[in-house]
Amino acid sequence: MTFKVSAFLTAFFLCTMLAAQPASYAVDLLPATLRSEANAVRRYRHIRYDVRSAESIGMQFTEAITLLNGNARGFTTLVVFYDKQTKIRSLGATVYDAQGKVVKKYKEKDFRDYAAQDGFSLYLDDRVRALEVAAPGLPCTVEFTYETENKGLLAFNTFMAFPTTQFAVEEDVYEVKAPSNYGVRHKSVNGAPEPEKLSDGTLRWTYRNLPGLPDEVLSPPLDVLSPMVLVAPNTIAYDGSTGDISTWENLGKWNWGLLEGRDKLPAATVEKVRQLIAGTTDTREKVCRIYEYMQQRTRYVSIQLGIGGFQPFTAEEVDKTGYGDCKALSNYTRALLKAADIPSSYAVIGAGDERQIRYPDFCSFGQANHVILCVPLKNSDTLWLECTSQRQPCAYQGDFTSSRLALLVDKNGGKLVQTTHYTQLQNKLANTYTFDIKGDGGAVATFHSNGYAVASEDYEALMRYKGAEADDWLALNFPVANAKVLKHNVVGKDSTVAVTRLSAEFTMSRLATAQGQRLFLSMCPLKPLSTPAIGGKRKLPIEISMDKLQTDRFEYNLPAELRVDFTPEDKTLETPFGSYTRTVRKEGNKLVTERSFAIRPGMYPPDQWPALLDFLKKVNAADAEKAILLLGP
Amino acid sequence: MDLNQTQINGIHSHLTLTLDASGNVVGEGDLTFNDYGAWAKRREIAKAGSEKAFLEAWAGDKSGIELSKSEIAPLDSNDMPLKIHLQGSFNGIVEQAGNLLLVSPWVLDQEKENPFTSATRDYPVEFNYPTVKSSTVKLTIPQGYMVESLPKSLKVRLPDGSARFTCNVGQQGNVITMTSVVTTTRTLYTPEEYADLKSFFQTVVDKELEKIVLKKA
């Protein structure tokens, strides 16, 4: 599943000359290939790590970005993290106008000091120095520099060419100098070059003259498209703890060391667990009873302090306070299951759309950001428990952590395993509608929808909304066009199956349009699938990550004075991207449409884009087909 | 200084469409904005960040538009009219019903909904400025098809003539020409005039929803 993304990028080459800062940042010196379709261009970046020992590492950073338009406004800000391990030694910024003339210079004291707020943690060690420069007008160039001293590093910054789409790179250099006994591992992916080795042992990687990635829908994420170099140490020294993280196996073993002995529970809780599981011999039943008990007793709070960024609170602590983060809650649940003689594994994972353990052959911290619990059953099923959620049904992962690798932490070494993949048949959205057609072509209707597995998450947000917020959500997301929802009800969390049920009453102003004695009736009155308005040749590969099946049953109650003159022919579409069927039948005095639309996951080369668009347009055309009813005898 | 706004905001569109027997529609058209309309559109485009982002958002609620060419000019001006030129396919305007094709012609700037939905009104209605909206659509129908029904021409106005709507529909050979002109000259209406105003706009919406029905000959 590799695509020649490098074929799209202009060729870049290793340069044996010393990496040099350009003489001028004048915007008209930018080659046209870098300027077109870019919101910003990195004129020059130099990152250098000087590893003197595992406990003494210096880092120097310089970056100059030319902002071409308002979309690049995020690049006027620099945020530098520091904590007990990291000290900032210098900070500076310079702003240049379009001609490359210095407009303003900022000093270290212009960078304000804040506590790092990640948006959900209650306590963090991290602090930041931050500065937002004022742009003198567009285009302009902003240059930031800083230096840090680290008492130990967990990871080297990933050398990623593109932080976003529509961002070009002119000259980009990354260097690591380390003693031979320190052990630096590296991996170049997505077309990034291998390093040159300089005479003093420095490893140097260079990107040069890379045009930006266009903004195209359904493309793979940036960490698949952007040339990237991963760099990681073999050993880490952190907050008094040292560890071998040279392989996932060793990382798993080091992480186990942080968990050891932290699973003791008070006697009362152990007794409670025994009571919970009494009366059943089914292991899955026991796991779910314990999981639901844990869900009711605890809530998620994120606290990252020093090694606490990696070491969970003890199970006793969670039992007493009733809160913890993903590490603590997973460890606590593990302790509860242990009290019931059910073995489970603390599992480190990359969660959400943006993070995943992608490289089983390259271990680095940056690939993971979450912890869940893995419970293997004797019948070779595996239950994955999301311990931070109070709502989630037992053993339902959702697409937060499904279909990817997890590292099971174990005292004999970590092991990478694949989490659940929810298939189309599981991710089903089943909708039924009934319509009472009015004389003016409008309709009064009902809607019932059951969303299973990943499809159940579609209605998660609505479950939390009331009043105007719920109305807004429905106006945006209700599947029928021109509908006004009068009332709705949504329930979720069936204890054994992930399913959310939404029911609604709504009216439509124009379900049928009259022309003379004829009434044209929409047989699938859904909002059309959106297709891009701007045509043109696609450059990026296509990635469809959905694996979803939607079934719709539309029942039209026909008044006595209308008779059916014509119903659309059956329609079937079959493509690699998905399939579609639609039939219309008369059932007594009802017209019934049965529709089924399935999307399959896959990666396709850009030349398949017209075929995918054609499929979506054919679905829209089939949905838009009308039946003809006649007024009168 | 007269505080009553007399400068008219003008929106004019011309669209030429050709329909083929498979239901594909290719077309070319212009949207021209004058005065305040031009100023508002330029602001919208600047806010979208790029012409491409603006056009994607604009086409978002008009299903089935795929542009092969677009031009928006002049962007850097405070008072010149703004012209958006478009070329591409407009397949979303055709729906199939057996051997009939239903065409919704007002794709560029259709009045989709009546802005006035309440049954009653307590406060006066104030428009920012007088407006003229004129749309012309020229549709060539495919060989082997004939016109089964066309929307009828219509002329309505408010009792005092301050709001007027004219819709003209004509056919010559296999070319259908339609024009729709909506003019509002007053910017302030009392709550007592609300019912008439609401009904006026409903007439515009209903007329622009009417479809051209083509039948296989």
mmCIF file of N, CA, C and O in Angstrom, chain A residues 49-58 85 150-157 174-186 197 201 203 205 231-238 242-246 365:
data_model
loop_
_atom_site.group_PDB
_atom_site.id
_atom_site.type_symbol
_atom_site.label_atom_id
_atom_site.label_comp_id
_atom_site.label_asym_id
_atom_site.label_seq_id
_atom_site.Cartn_x
_atom_site.Cartn_y
_atom_site.Cartn_z
ATOM 1 N N TYR A 49 20.627 19.297 16.893
ATOM 2 C CA TYR A 49 20.755 18.697 18.218
ATOM 3 C C TYR A 49 22.221 18.376 18.462
ATOM 4 O O TYR A 49 22.864 17.732 17.649
ATOM 5 N N ASP A 50 22.718 18.824 19.639
ATOM 6 C CA ASP A 50 24.080 18.509 20.062
ATOM 7 C C ASP A 50 23.978 17.629 21.288
ATOM 8 O O ASP A 50 23.723 18.126 22.393
ATOM 9 N N VAL A 51 24.143 16.320 21.106
ATOM 10 C CA VAL A 51 24.044 15.419 22.250
ATOM 11 C C VAL A 51 25.435 15.243 22.829
ATOM 12 O O VAL A 51 26.325 14.687 22.194
ATOM 13 N N ARG A 52 25.616 15.778 24.055
ATOM 14 C CA ARG A 52 26.926 15.580 24.694
ATOM 15 C C ARG A 52 26.892 14.285 25.502
ATOM 16 O O ARG A 52 27.846 13.555 25.567
ATOM 17 N N SER A 53 25.740 14.029 26.126
ATOM 18 C CA SER A 53 25.511 12.773 26.839
ATOM 19 C C SER A 53 23.998 12.632 26.965
ATOM 20 O O SER A 53 23.267 13.539 26.585
ATOM 21 N N ALA A 54 23.548 11.505 27.527
ATOM 22 C CA ALA A 54 22.108 11.290 27.655
ATOM 23 C C ALA A 54 21.467 12.349 28.553
ATOM 24 O O ALA A 54 20.278 12.628 28.448
ATOM 25 N N GLU A 55 22.261 12.965 29.425
ATOM 26 C CA GLU A 55 21.688 13.961 30.341
ATOM 27 C C GLU A 55 22.021 15.391 29.948
ATOM 28 O O GLU A 55 21.746 16.330 30.701
ATOM 29 N N SER A 56 22.636 15.570 28.781
ATOM 30 C CA SER A 56 22.983 16.927 28.376
ATOM 31 C C SER A 56 22.877 17.057 26.864
ATOM 32 O O SER A 56 23.727 16.589 26.111
ATOM 33 N N ILE A 57 21.784 17.680 26.454
ATOM 34 C CA ILE A 57 21.506 17.807 25.016
ATOM 35 C C ILE A 57 21.126 19.247 24.722
ATOM 36 O O ILE A 57 20.238 19.809 25.361
ATOM 37 N N GLY A 58 21.817 19.854 23.751
ATOM 38 C CA GLY A 58 21.487 21.213 23.340
ATOM 39 C C GLY A 58 20.736 21.188 22.022
ATOM 40 O O GLY A 58 20.976 20.332 21.175
ATOM 41 N N GLN A 85 12.962 19.537 32.840
ATOM 42 C CA GLN A 85 14.020 18.912 32.048
ATOM 43 C C GLN A 85 14.624 19.860 31.024
ATOM 44 O O GLN A 85 15.734 19.655 30.565
ATOM 45 N N ASN A 150 18.610 20.523 27.378
ATOM 46 C CA ASN A 150 17.768 19.458 27.926
ATOM 47 C C ASN A 150 18.569 18.524 28.810
ATOM 48 O O ASN A 150 19.668 18.114 28.452
ATOM 49 N N LYS A 151 17.976 18.161 29.961
ATOM 50 C CA LYS A 151 18.646 17.240 30.871
ATOM 51 C C LYS A 151 18.353 15.793 30.489
ATOM 52 O O LYS A 151 18.658 14.880 31.235
ATOM 53 N N GLY A 152 17.756 15.589 29.379
ATOM 54 C CA GLY A 152 17.422 14.250 28.917
ATOM 55 C C GLY A 152 16.311 14.393 27.905
ATOM 56 O O GLY A 152 15.445 15.231 28.046
ATOM 57 N N LEU A 153 16.357 13.602 26.863
ATOM 58 C CA LEU A 153 15.332 13.725 25.825
ATOM 59 C C LEU A 153 14.578 12.421 25.678
ATOM 60 O O LEU A 153 15.173 11.352 25.666
ATOM 61 N N LEU A 154 13.246 12.541 25.535
ATOM 62 C CA LEU A 154 12.457 11.342 25.243
ATOM 63 C C LEU A 154 12.443 11.068 23.761
ATOM 64 O O LEU A 154 12.332 9.948 23.318
ATOM 65 N N ALA A 155 12.481 12.165 22.996
ATOM 66 C CA ALA A 155 12.380 12.020 21.546
ATOM 67 C C ALA A 155 12.976 13.246 20.901
ATOM 68 O O ALA A 155 12.975 14.323 21.484
ATOM 69 N N PHE A 156 13.482 13.075 19.724
ATOM 70 C CA PHE A 156 13.891 14.209 18.911
ATOM 71 C C PHE A 156 12.675 14.643 18.103
ATOM 72 O O PHE A 156 11.841 13.818 17.748
ATOM 73 N N ASN A 157 12.567 15.940 17.822
ATOM 74 C CA ASN A 157 11.447 16.412 16.982
ATOM 75 C C ASN A 157 11.447 15.670 15.659
ATOM 76 O O ASN A 157 12.498 15.443 15.071
ATOM 77 N N TYR A 174 18.210 19.565 8.966
ATOM 78 C CA TYR A 174 18.067 18.950 10.291
ATOM 79 C C TYR A 174 19.340 18.192 10.596
ATOM 80 O O TYR A 174 19.792 17.390 9.778
ATOM 81 N N GLU A 175 19.937 18.481 11.769
ATOM 82 C CA GLU A 175 21.216 17.821 12.094
ATOM 83 C C GLU A 175 21.189 17.236 13.492
ATOM 84 O O GLU A 175 20.644 17.848 14.417
ATOM 85 N N VAL A 176 21.807 16.080 13.640
ATOM 86 C CA VAL A 176 21.969 15.473 14.962
ATOM 87 C C VAL A 176 23.422 15.052 15.114
ATOM 88 O O VAL A 176 23.957 14.319 14.294
ATOM 89 N N LYS A 177 24.051 15.563 16.178
ATOM 90 C CA LYS A 177 25.420 15.142 16.479
ATOM 91 C C LYS A 177 25.400 14.451 17.827
ATOM 92 O O LYS A 177 24.925 15.020 18.812
ATOM 93 N N ALA A 178 25.862 13.215 17.879
ATOM 94 C CA ALA A 178 25.833 12.462 19.132
ATOM 95 C C ALA A 178 27.059 11.577 19.231
ATOM 96 O O ALA A 178 27.575 11.122 18.210
ATOM 97 N N PRO A 179 27.519 11.308 20.461
ATOM 98 C CA PRO A 179 28.646 10.381 20.600
ATOM 99 C C PRO A 179 28.223 8.991 20.134
ATOM 100 O O PRO A 179 27.049 8.631 20.209
ATOM 101 N N SER A 180 29.172 8.204 19.661
ATOM 102 C CA SER A 180 28.825 6.916 19.058
ATOM 103 C C SER A 180 28.173 5.967 20.048
ATOM 104 O O SER A 180 27.403 5.096 19.661
ATOM 105 N N ASN A 181 28.406 6.172 21.355
ATOM 106 C CA ASN A 181 27.803 5.255 22.330
ATOM 107 C C ASN A 181 26.377 5.662 22.726
ATOM 108 O O ASN A 181 25.734 4.979 23.496
ATOM 109 N N TYR A 182 25.878 6.778 22.203
ATOM 110 C CA TYR A 182 24.544 7.250 22.593
ATOM 111 C C TYR A 182 23.438 6.499 21.866
ATOM 112 O O TYR A 182 22.416 6.179 22.435
ATOM 113 N N GLY A 183 23.645 6.183 20.617
ATOM 114 C CA GLY A 183 22.645 5.393 19.885
ATOM 115 C C GLY A 183 21.469 6.224 19.401
ATOM 116 O O GLY A 183 20.500 6.434 20.130
ATOM 117 N N VAL A 184 21.579 6.718 18.162
ATOM 118 C CA VAL A 184 20.457 7.459 17.572
ATOM 119 C C VAL A 184 19.875 6.618 16.442
ATOM 120 O O VAL A 184 20.591 6.230 15.525
ATOM 121 N N ARG A 185 18.584 6.317 16.536
ATOM 122 C CA ARG A 185 17.931 5.576 15.452
ATOM 123 C C ARG A 185 17.193 6.574 14.566
ATOM 124 O O ARG A 185 16.750 7.614 15.036
ATOM 125 N N HIS A 186 17.096 6.262 13.296
ATOM 126 C CA HIS A 186 16.352 7.155 12.414
ATOM 127 C C HIS A 186 15.676 6.371 11.302
ATOM 128 O O HIS A 186 16.099 5.280 10.947
ATOM 129 N N LYS A 197 26.429 11.849 6.266
ATOM 130 C CA LYS A 197 27.205 11.846 7.497
ATOM 131 C C LYS A 197 28.374 12.793 7.298
ATOM 132 O O LYS A 197 29.172 12.614 6.375
ATOM 133 N N GLY A 201 30.872 13.439 12.327
ATOM 134 C CA GLY A 201 29.897 12.464 12.813
ATOM 135 C C GLY A 201 28.473 12.966 12.801
ATOM 136 O O GLY A 201 27.531 12.206 13.065
ATOM 137 N N LEU A 203 24.855 13.777 11.634
ATOM 138 C CA LEU A 203 23.949 13.282 10.596
ATOM 139 C C LEU A 203 23.130 14.467 10.121
ATOM 140 O O LEU A 203 22.624 15.238 10.946
ATOM 141 N N TRP A 205 20.041 15.845 7.357
ATOM 142 C CA TRP A 205 18.999 15.611 6.358
ATOM 143 C C TRP A 205 18.598 16.959 5.776
ATOM 144 O O TRP A 205 18.549 17.960 6.486
ATOM 145 N N VAL A 231 13.329 10.421 14.307
ATOM 146 C CA VAL A 231 14.617 10.229 14.984
ATOM 147 C C VAL A 231 14.323 9.927 16.439
ATOM 148 O O VAL A 231 13.539 10.634 17.077
ATOM 149 N N ALA A 232 14.920 8.886 16.979
ATOM 150 C CA ALA A 232 14.664 8.525 18.379
ATOM 151 C C ALA A 232 15.930 7.978 19.024
ATOM 152 O O ALA A 232 16.765 7.357 18.347
ATOM 153 N N PRO A 233 16.072 8.202 20.334
ATOM 154 C CA PRO A 233 17.228 7.652 21.020
ATOM 155 C C PRO A 233 16.994 6.186 21.382
ATOM 156 O O PRO A 233 15.853 5.725 21.392
ATOM 157 N N ASN A 234 18.061 5.483 21.683
ATOM 158 C CA ASN A 234 17.907 4.114 22.168
ATOM 159 C C ASN A 234 17.568 4.090 23.645
ATOM 160 O O ASN A 234 16.845 3.229 24.103
ATOM 161 N N THR A 235 18.152 5.045 24.374
ATOM 162 C CA THR A 235 17.863 5.077 25.815
ATOM 163 C C THR A 235 17.393 6.464 26.192
ATOM 164 O O THR A 235 17.756 7.453 25.548
ATOM 165 N N ILE A 236 16.572 6.546 27.223
ATOM 166 C CA ILE A 236 16.120 7.846 27.708
ATOM 167 C C ILE A 236 16.442 7.999 29.173
ATOM 168 O O ILE A 236 16.513 7.028 29.918
ATOM 169 N N ALA A 237 16.655 9.257 29.548
ATOM 170 C CA ALA A 237 16.813 9.582 30.966
ATOM 171 C C ALA A 237 15.744 10.605 31.252
ATOM 172 O O ALA A 237 15.698 11.650 30.606
ATOM 173 N N TYR A 238 14.824 10.325 32.126
ATOM 174 C CA TYR A 238 13.718 11.250 32.345
ATOM 175 C C TYR A 238 13.306 11.282 33.802
ATOM 176 O O TYR A 238 12.842 10.290 34.341
ATOM 177 N N THR A 242 15.400 5.893 33.989
ATOM 178 C CA THR A 242 16.084 5.642 32.708
ATOM 179 C C THR A 242 15.438 4.440 32.057
ATOM 180 O O THR A 242 14.885 3.582 32.740
ATOM 181 N N GLY A 243 15.530 4.370 30.748
ATOM 182 C CA GLY A 243 14.863 3.259 30.070
ATOM 183 C C GLY A 243 15.443 2.980 28.705
ATOM 184 O O GLY A 243 15.992 3.863 28.055
ATOM 185 N N ASP A 244 15.306 1.741 28.294
ATOM 186 C CA ASP A 244 15.716 1.308 26.962
ATOM 187 C C ASP A 244 14.465 1.360 26.092
ATOM 188 O O ASP A 244 13.495 0.647 26.333
ATOM 189 N N ILE A 245 14.456 2.246 25.111
ATOM 190 C CA ILE A 245 13.284 2.333 24.236
ATOM 191 C C ILE A 245 13.675 2.081 22.782
ATOM 192 O O ILE A 245 13.084 2.630 21.861
ATOM 193 N N SER A 246 14.681 1.249 22.602
ATOM 194 C CA SER A 246 15.194 1.033 21.243
ATOM 195 C C SER A 246 14.244 0.232 20.366
ATOM 196 O O SER A 246 14.312 0.294 19.148
ATOM 197 N N PHE A 365 8.196 7.654 20.794
ATOM 198 C CA PHE A 365 7.091 8.106 21.644
ATOM 199 C C PHE A 365 6.004 8.820 20.860
ATOM 200 O O PHE A 365 4.842 8.720 21.185
#
